[in-house]
CSV table of C-alpha atoms and ligand atoms in Angstrom, one decimal:
chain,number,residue,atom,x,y,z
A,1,UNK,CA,-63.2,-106.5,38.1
A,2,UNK,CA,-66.6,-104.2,38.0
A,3,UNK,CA,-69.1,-105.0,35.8
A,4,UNK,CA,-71.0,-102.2,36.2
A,5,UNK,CA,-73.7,-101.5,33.4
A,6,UNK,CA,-72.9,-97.7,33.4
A,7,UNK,CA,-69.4,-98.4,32.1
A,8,UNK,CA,-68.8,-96.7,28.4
A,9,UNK,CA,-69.1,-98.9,25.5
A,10,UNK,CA,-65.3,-98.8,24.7
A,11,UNK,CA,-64.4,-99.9,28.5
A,12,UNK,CA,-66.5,-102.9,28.5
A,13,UNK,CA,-65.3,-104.4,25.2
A,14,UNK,CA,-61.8,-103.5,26.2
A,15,UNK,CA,-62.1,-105.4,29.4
A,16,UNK,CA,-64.1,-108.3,28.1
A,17,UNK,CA,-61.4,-111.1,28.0
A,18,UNK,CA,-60.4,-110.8,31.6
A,19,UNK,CA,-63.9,-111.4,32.6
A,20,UNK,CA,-62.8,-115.2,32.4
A,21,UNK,CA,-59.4,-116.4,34.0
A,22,UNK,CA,-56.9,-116.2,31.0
A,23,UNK,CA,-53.6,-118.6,30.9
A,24,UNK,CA,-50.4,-117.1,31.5
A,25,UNK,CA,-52.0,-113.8,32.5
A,26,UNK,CA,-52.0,-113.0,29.4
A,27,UNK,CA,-54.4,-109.6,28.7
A,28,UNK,CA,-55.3,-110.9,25.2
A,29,UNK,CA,-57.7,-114.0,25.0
A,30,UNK,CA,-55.3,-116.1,22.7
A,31,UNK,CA,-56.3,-117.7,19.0
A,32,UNK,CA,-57.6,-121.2,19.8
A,33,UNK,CA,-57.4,-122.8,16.6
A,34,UNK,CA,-58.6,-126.5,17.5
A,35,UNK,CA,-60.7,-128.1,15.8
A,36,UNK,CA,-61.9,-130.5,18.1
A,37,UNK,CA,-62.3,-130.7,22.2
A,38,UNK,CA,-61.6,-133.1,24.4
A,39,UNK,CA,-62.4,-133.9,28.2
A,40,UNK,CA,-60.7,-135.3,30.8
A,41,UNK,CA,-64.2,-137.8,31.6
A,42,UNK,CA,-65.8,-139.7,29.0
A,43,UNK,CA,-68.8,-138.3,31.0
A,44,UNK,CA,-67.9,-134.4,30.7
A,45,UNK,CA,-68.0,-134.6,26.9
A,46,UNK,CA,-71.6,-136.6,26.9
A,47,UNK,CA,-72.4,-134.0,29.1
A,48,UNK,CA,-71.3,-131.0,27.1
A,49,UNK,CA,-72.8,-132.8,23.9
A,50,UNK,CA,-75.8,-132.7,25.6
A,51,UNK,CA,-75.8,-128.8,26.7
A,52,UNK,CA,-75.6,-129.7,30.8
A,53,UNK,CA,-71.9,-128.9,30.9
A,54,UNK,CA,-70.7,-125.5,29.2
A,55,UNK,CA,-67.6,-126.7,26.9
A,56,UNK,CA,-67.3,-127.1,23.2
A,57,UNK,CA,-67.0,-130.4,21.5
A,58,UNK,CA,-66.1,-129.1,17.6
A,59,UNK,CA,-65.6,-126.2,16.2
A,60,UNK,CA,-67.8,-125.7,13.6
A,61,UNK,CA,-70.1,-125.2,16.7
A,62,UNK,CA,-68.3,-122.9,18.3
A,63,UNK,CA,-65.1,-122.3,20.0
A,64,UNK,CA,-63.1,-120.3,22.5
A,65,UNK,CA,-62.3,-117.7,20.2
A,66,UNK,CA,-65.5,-117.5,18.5
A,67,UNK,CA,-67.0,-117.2,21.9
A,68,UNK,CA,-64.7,-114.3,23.5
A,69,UNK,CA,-66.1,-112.6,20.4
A,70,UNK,CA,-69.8,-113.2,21.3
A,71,UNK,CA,-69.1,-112.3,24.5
A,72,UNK,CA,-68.4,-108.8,23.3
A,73,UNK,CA,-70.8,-108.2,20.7
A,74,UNK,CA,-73.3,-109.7,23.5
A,75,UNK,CA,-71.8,-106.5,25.9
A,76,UNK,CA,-71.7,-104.1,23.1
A,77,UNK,CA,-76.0,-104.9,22.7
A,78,UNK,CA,-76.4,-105.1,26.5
A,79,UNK,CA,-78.1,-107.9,25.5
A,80,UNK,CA,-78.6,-112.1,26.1
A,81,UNK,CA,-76.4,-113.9,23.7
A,82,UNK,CA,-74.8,-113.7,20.6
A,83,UNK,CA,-73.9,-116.1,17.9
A,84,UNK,CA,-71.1,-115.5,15.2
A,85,UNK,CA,-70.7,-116.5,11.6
A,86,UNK,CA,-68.6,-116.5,8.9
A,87,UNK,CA,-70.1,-113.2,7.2
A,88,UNK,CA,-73.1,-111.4,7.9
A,89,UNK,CA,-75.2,-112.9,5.0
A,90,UNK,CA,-74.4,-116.6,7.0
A,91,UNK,CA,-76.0,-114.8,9.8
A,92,UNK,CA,-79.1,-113.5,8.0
A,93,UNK,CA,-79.4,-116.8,6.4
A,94,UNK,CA,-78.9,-118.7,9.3
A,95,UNK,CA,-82.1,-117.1,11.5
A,96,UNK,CA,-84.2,-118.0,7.9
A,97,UNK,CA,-82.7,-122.1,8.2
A,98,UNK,CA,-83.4,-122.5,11.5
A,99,UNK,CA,-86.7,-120.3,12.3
A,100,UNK,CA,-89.0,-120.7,9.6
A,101,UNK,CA,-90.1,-123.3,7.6
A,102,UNK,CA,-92.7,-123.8,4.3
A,103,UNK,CA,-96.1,-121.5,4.3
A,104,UNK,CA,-94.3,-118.7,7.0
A,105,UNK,CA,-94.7,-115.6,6.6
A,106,UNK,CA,-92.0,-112.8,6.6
A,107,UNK,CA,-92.4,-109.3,6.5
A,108,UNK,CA,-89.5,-107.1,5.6
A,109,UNK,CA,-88.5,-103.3,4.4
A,110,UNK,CA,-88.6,-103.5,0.9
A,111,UNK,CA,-85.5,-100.9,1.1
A,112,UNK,CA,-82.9,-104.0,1.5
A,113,UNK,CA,-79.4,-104.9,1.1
A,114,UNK,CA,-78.9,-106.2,-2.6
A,115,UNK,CA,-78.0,-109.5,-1.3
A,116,UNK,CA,-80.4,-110.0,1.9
A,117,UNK,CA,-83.1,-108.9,-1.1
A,118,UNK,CA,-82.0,-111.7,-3.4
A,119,UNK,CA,-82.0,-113.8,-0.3
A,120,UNK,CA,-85.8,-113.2,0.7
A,121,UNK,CA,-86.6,-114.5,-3.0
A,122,UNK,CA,-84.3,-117.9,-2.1
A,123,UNK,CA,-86.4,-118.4,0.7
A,124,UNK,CA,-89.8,-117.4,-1.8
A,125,UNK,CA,-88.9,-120.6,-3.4
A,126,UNK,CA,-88.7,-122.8,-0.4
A,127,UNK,CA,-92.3,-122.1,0.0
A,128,UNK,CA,-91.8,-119.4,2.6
A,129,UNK,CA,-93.9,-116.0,1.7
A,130,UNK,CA,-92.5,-112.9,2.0
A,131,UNK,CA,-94.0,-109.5,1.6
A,132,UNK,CA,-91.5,-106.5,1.0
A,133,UNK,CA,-92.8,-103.2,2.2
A,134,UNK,CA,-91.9,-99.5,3.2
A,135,UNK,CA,-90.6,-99.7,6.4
A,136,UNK,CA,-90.2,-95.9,6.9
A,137,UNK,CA,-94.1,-96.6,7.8
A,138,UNK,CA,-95.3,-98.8,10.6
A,139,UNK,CA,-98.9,-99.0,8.8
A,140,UNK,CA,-97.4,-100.4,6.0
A,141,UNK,CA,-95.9,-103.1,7.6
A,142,UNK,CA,-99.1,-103.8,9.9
A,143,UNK,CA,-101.1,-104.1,6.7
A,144,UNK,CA,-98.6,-106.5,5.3
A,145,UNK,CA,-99.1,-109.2,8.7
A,146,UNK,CA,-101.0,-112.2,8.7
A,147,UNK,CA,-101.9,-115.0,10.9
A,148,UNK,CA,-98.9,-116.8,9.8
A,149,UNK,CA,-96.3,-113.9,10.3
A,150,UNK,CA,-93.4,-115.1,12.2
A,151,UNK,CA,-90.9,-112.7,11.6
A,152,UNK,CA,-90.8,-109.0,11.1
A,153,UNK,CA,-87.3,-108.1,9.3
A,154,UNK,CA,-85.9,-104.6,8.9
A,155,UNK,CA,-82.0,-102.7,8.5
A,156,UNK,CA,-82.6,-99.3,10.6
A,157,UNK,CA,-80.7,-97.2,7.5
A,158,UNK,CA,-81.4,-98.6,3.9
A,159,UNK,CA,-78.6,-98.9,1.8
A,160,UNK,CA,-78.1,-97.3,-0.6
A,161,UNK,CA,-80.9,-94.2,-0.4
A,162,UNK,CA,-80.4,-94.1,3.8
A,163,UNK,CA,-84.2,-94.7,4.2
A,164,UNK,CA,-85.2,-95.0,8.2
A,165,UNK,CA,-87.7,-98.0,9.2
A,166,UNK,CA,-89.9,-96.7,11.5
A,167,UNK,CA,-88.1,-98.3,14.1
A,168,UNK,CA,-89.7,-97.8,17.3
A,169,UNK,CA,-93.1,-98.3,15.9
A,170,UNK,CA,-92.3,-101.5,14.5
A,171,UNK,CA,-91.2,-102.6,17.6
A,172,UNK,CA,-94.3,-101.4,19.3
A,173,UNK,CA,-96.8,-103.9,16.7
A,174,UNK,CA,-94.3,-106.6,17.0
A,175,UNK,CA,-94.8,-106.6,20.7
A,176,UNK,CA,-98.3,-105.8,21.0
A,177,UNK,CA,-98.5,-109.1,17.9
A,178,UNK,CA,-96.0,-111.6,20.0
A,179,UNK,CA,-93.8,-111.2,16.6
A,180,UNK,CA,-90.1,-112.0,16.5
A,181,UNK,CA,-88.7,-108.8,15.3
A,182,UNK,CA,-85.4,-108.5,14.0
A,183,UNK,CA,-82.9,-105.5,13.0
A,184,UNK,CA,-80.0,-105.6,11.0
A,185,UNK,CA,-78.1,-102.6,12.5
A,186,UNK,CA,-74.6,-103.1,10.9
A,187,UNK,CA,-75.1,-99.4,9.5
A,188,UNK,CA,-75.4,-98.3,12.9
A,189,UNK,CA,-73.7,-100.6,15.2
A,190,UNK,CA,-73.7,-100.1,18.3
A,191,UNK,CA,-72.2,-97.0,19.0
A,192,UNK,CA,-75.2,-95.1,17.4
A,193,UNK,CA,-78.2,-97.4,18.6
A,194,UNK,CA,-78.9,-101.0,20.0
A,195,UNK,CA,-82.0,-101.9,18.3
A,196,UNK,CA,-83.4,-103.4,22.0
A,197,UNK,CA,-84.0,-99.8,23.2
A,198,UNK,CA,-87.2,-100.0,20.3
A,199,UNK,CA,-87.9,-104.1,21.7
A,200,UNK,CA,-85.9,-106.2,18.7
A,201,UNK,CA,-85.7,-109.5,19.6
A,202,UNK,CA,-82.6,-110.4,17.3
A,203,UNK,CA,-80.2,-108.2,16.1
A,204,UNK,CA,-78.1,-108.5,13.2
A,205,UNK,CA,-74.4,-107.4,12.2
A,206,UNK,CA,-72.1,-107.7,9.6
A,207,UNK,CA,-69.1,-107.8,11.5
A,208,UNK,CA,-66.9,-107.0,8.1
A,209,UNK,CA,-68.2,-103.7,8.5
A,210,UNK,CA,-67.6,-100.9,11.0
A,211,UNK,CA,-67.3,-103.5,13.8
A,212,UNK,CA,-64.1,-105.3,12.2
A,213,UNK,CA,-63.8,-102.1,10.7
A,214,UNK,CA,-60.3,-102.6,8.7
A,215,UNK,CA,-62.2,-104.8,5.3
A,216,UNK,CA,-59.4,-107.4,7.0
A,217,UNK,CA,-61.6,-110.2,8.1
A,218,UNK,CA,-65.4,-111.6,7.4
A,219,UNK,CA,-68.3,-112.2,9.7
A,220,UNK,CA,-71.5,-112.0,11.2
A,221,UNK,CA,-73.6,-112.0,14.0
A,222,UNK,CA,-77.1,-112.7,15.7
A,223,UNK,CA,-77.4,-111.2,19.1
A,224,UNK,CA,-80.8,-112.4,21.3
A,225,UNK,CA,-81.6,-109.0,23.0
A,226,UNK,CA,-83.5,-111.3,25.9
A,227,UNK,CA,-86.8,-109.6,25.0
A,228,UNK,CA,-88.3,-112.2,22.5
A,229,UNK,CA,-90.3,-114.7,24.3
A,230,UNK,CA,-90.1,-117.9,22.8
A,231,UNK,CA,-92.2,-119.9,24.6
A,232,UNK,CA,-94.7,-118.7,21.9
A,233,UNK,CA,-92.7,-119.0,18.5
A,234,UNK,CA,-94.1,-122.1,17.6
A,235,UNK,CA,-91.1,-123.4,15.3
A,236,UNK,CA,-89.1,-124.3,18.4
A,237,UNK,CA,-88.0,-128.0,17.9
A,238,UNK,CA,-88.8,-130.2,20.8
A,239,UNK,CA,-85.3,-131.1,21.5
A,240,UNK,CA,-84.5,-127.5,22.1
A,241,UNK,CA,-87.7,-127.0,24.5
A,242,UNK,CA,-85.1,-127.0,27.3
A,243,UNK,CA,-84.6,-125.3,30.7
A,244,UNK,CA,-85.3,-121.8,30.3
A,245,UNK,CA,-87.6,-120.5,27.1
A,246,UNK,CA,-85.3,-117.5,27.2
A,247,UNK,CA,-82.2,-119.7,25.8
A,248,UNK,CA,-84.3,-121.7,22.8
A,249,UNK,CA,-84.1,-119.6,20.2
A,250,UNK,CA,-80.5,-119.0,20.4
A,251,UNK,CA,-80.0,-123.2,20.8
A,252,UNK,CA,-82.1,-123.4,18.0
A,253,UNK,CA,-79.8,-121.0,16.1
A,254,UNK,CA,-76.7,-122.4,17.1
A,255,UNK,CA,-77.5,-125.8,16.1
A,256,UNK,CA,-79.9,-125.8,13.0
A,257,UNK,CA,-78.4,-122.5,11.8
A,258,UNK,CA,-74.8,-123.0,12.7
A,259,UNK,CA,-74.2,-126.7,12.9
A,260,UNK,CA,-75.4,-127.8,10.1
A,261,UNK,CA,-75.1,-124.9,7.9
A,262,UNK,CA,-71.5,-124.8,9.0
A,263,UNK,CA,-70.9,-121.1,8.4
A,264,UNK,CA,-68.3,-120.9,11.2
A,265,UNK,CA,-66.4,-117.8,11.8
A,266,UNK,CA,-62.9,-118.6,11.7
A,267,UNK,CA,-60.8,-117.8,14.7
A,268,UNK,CA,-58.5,-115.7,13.1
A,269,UNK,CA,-61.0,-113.8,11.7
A,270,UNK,CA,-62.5,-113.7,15.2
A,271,UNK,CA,-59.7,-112.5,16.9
A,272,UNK,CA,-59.4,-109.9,14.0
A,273,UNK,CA,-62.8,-108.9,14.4
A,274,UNK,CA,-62.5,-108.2,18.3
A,275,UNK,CA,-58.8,-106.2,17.5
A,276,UNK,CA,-60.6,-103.9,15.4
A,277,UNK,CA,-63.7,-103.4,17.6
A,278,UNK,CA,-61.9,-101.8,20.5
A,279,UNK,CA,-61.8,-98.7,18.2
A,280,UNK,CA,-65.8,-99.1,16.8
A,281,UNK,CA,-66.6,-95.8,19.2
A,282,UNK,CA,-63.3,-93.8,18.1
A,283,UNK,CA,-63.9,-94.2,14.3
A,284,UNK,CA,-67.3,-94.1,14.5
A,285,UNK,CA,-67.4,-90.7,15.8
A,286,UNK,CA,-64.9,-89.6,13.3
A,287,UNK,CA,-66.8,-91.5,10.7
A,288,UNK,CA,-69.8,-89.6,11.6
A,289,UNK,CA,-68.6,-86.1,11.7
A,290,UNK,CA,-67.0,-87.0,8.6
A,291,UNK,CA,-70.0,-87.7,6.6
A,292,UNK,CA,-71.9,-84.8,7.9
A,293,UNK,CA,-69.5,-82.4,6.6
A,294,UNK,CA,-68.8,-83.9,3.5
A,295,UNK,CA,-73.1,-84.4,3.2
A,296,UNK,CA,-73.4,-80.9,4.0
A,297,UNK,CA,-70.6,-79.6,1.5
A,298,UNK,CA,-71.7,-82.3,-1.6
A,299,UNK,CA,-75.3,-80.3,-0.8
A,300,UNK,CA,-74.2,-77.4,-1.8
A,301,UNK,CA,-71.9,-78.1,-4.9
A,302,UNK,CA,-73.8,-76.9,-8.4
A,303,UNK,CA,-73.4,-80.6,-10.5
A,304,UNK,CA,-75.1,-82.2,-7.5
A,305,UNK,CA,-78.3,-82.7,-7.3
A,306,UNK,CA,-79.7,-84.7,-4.4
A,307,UNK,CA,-77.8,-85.8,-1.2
A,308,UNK,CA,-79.3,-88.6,0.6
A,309,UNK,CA,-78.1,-88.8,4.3
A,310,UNK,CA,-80.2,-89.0,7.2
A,311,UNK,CA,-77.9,-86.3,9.1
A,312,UNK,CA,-79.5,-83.7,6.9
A,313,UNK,CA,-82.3,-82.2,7.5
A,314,UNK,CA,-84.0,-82.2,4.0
A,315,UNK,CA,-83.8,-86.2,4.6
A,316,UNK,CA,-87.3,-87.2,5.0
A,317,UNK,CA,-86.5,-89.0,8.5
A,318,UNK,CA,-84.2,-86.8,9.6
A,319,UNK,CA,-85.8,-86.0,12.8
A,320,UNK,CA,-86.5,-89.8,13.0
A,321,UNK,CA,-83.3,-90.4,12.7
A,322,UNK,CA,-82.4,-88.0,15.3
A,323,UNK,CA,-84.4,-89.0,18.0
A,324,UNK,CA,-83.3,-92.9,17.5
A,325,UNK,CA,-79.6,-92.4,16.8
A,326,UNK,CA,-76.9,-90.9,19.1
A,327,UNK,CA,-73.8,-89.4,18.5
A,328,UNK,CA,-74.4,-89.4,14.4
A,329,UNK,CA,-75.8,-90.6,11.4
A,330,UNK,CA,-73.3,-93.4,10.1
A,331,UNK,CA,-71.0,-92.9,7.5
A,332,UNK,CA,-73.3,-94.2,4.2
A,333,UNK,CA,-74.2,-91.5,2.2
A,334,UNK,CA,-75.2,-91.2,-1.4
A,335,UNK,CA,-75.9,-88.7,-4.0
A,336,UNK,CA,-77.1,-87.8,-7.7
A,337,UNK,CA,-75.3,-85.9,-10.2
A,338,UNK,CA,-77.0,-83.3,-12.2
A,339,UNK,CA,-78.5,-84.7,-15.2
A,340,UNK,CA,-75.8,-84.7,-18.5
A,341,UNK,CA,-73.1,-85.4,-16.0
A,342,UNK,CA,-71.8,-89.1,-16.6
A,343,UNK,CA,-71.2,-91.1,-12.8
A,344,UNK,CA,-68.5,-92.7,-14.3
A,345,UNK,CA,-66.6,-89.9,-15.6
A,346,UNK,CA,-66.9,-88.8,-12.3
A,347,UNK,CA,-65.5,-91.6,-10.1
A,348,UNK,CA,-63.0,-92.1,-12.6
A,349,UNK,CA,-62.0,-88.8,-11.7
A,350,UNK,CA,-61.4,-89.0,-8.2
A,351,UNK,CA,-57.8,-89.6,-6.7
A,352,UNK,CA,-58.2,-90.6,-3.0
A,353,UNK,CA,-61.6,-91.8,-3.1
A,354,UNK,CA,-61.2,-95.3,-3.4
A,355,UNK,CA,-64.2,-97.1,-6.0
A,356,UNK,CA,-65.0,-100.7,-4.7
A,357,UNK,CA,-68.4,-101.9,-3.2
A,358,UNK,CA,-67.0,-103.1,0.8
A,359,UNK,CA,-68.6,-100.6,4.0
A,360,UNK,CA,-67.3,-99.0,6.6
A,361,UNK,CA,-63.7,-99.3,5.6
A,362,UNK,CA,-60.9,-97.1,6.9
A,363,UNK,CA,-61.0,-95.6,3.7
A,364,UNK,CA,-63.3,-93.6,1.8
A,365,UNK,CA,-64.9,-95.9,-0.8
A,366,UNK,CA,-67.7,-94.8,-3.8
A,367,UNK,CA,-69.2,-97.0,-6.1
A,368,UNK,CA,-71.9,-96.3,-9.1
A,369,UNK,CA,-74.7,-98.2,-7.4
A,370,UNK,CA,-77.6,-99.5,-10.6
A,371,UNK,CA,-74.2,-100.7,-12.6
A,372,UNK,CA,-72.9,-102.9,-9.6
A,373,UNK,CA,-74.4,-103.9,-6.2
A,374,UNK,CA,-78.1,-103.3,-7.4
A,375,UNK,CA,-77.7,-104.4,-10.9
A,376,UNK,CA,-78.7,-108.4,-10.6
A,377,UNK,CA,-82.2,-106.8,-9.2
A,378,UNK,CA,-83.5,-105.3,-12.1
A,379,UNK,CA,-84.4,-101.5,-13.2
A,380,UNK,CA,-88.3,-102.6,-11.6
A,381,UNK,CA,-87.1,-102.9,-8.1
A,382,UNK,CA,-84.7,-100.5,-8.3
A,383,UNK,CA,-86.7,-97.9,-8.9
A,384,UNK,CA,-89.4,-99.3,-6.0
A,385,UNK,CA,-85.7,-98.8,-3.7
A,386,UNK,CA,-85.3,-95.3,-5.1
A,387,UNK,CA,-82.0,-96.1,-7.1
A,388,UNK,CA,-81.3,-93.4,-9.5
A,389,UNK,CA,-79.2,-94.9,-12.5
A,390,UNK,CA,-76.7,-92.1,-11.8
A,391,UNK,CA,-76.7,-92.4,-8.4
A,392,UNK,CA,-73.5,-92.9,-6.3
A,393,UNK,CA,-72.9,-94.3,-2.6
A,394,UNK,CA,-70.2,-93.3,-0.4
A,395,UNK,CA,-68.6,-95.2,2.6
A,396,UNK,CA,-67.2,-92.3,4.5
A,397,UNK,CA,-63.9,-93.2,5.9
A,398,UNK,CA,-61.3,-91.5,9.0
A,399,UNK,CA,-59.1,-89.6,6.3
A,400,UNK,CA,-58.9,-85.8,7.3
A,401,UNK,CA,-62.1,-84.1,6.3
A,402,UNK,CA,-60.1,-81.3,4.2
A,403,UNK,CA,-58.4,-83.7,2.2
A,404,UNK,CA,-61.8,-85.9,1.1
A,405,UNK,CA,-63.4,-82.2,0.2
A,406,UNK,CA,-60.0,-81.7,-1.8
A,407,UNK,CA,-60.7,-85.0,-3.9
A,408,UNK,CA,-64.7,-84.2,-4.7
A,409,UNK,CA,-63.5,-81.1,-5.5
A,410,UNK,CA,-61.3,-81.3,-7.9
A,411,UNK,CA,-63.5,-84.4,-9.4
A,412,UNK,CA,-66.7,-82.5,-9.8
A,413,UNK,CA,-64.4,-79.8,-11.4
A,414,UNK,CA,-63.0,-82.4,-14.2
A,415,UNK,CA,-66.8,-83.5,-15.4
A,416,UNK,CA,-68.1,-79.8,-15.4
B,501,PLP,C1,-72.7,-106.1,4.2
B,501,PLP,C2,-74.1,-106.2,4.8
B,501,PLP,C3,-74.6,-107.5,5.0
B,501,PLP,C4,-73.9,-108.7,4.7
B,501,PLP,O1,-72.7,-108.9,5.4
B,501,PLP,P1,-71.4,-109.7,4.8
B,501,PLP,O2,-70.5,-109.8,6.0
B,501,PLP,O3,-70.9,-109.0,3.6
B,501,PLP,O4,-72.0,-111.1,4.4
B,501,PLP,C5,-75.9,-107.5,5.6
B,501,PLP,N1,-76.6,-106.4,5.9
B,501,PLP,C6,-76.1,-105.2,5.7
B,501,PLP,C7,-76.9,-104.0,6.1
B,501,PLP,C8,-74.8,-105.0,5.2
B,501,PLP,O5,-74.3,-103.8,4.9
């Protein structure tokens, strides 16, 4: 079959599988749930221990399923290689594990993922220095660099307030400074923007999210866009100086990070994870429109007070945000409600609207933000990340557009 690079997103994961021979004929890659591999040479497996032969030997490591997954997140980036794990945070953590080490620096947005945040200050204590900074502003985060910088760390819409790094200009000073850049783009998968077009050299998802896309399954994943060159990352181990410097930092990944972390996506969460892709570009543009309606509409209701979503154009990056992203703004939006008017009342209120903390579910979900997912952090920080203590985030689902109005509606009516 073609393998054209101007095929559509949606054809190219939907034909990934038959890019290999499958058994049977079978259209599906099937669930290969061994645990361990076997060879028909004593010679093969030393071999395919030893990364001459391509094969897998365990599969905390990796395995078929795993892989067929890879392959498609790999297509979906246009990029080098992909590695999956258990959820995204074993992803994150896994790049910190097997990159850096005591008295490196990081530099990331200080407008973080609640857990990726409490993360950074793990890896504080392991002697590893990170600075948190606005990311909306390249200057910023040039100020912030240091001879001991190795990796530049950003998400390309914040979460909750839907800051937007400065994405392409990042990417410029990372490649003028020979800095591994890397961009968690779970809130815009794909669909909307593959962080290589601004020179990332990893990109992260959280496969839970839109990619998996039914809150079914867990995982992660750490795509090499190819652009990084890691002849001059100086962490590289020597036993991973092998062949090609374009394939190090992904061996490195896969065996400090993934090995021996053992954060291994399970195959039936794989194959999950794949199902639900094949529909990533259908939901995404329903998610899209969507949130832009309901943004627009929760803009103009009198007990609201500020929308946050980069789709509108009061947002302070929304022409950012338009120039970067295609097709849409995602489907995170959040929102204040006019002071006197209690958040919980509100969500309380609401009858379709589902309150729980997941992402990018099917279903339209809301959560009080300072009470839950930011609370560990502290009122300090959140206030550095913009949180209002009344403020509210919405995952905008593929319910009919008419019917989530319906819900706010009558919501915003019962706390009047
Ligand atoms: C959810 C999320 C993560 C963590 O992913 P899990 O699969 O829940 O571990 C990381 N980054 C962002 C931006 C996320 O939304």
């Amino acid at each position: 079959m073609s393998t054209k690079r101007h095929q559509g997103l949606t054809t190219r994961l939907l034909h990934a599988d038959r890019l290999q021979p499958i058994e049977h004929g079978a259209v599906h890659k099937p669930l290969h749930l061994a645990a361990a591999y076997s060879y028909p040479s004593s010679r093969d497996l030393a071999a395919v221990f030893q990364g001459d032969k391509p094969g897998y030997v365990y599969a905390r490591q990796g395995n078929p399923t795993g892989a067929a997954l890879e392959q498609k997140v790999t297509l979906l980036e246009e990029a080098r290689a992909t590695a999956v794990f258990s959820t995204g945070m074993a992803a994150i953590g896994a790049i910190a594990a097997a990159l850096l080490k005591a008295g490196d620096h990081v530099v990331t947005s200080q407008f973080l993922f609640g857990n990726t945040n409490s993360l950074m200050q793990t890896l504080q204590g392991l002697g590893i220095e990170v600075s948190f900074v606005d990311a909306t502003d390249v200057a910023k985060v040039e100020a912030a660099l240091r001879p001991t910088t190795r990796i530049v760390f950003t998400e390309t819409i914040a979460n909750p307030r839907t800051q937007v790094a400065d994405l392409a200009g990042i990417g410029e000073l990372c490649a003028a400074r020979g800095l591994l850049y890397v961009v968690d783009s779970t809130l815009t998968t794909p669909v909307l923007f593959k962080p290589k077009d601004v020179q990332a050299g990893f990109v992260v998802h959280s496969l839970t999210k839109a990619i998996g896309g039914h809150g079914d399954a867990m995982g992660g994943a750490v795509v090499d866009t190819g652009l990084f060159d890691w002849a001059r990352y100086p962490n590289i181990l020597p036993p991973y100086r092998k062949g090609d410097a374009a394939g190090w930092g992904m061996l490195q990944l896969r065996k400090k990070g993934l090995r021996d972390f053992g954060a291994t996506l399970r195959p039936e969460d794989a194959h999950r994870i794949a199902a639900g892709a094949e529909t990533l570009a259908l939901r995404m543009a329903r998610v899209c429109d969507n949130a832009l309606q309901l943004a627009r509409w929760l803009d103009g209701q009198p007990q609201i007070d500020r929308v946050h979503y980069p789709g509108l154009s009061s947002h302070a990056e929304h022409e950012r945000a338009a120039a970067l992203f295609k097709g849409g703004f995602g489907g995170l939006l959040s929102f204040e409600l006019k002071a006197g008017l209690d958040c919980f009342d509100f969500l309380d209120a609401l009858q379709l609207v589902i309150v729980s903390s997941h992402l990018a579910d099917n279903r339209t979900l809301a959560i009080p933000v300072a009470h839950t997912i930011f609370y560990e952090m502290g009122a300090e920080r959140r206030a550095a990340m913009g949180i209002a203590d009344g403020l509210v985030r919405l995952s905008v689902g593929i319910e009919d557009a008419d019917d989530l109005k319906a819900d706010f509606e009558q919501a915003l009516a019962r706390v009047s």
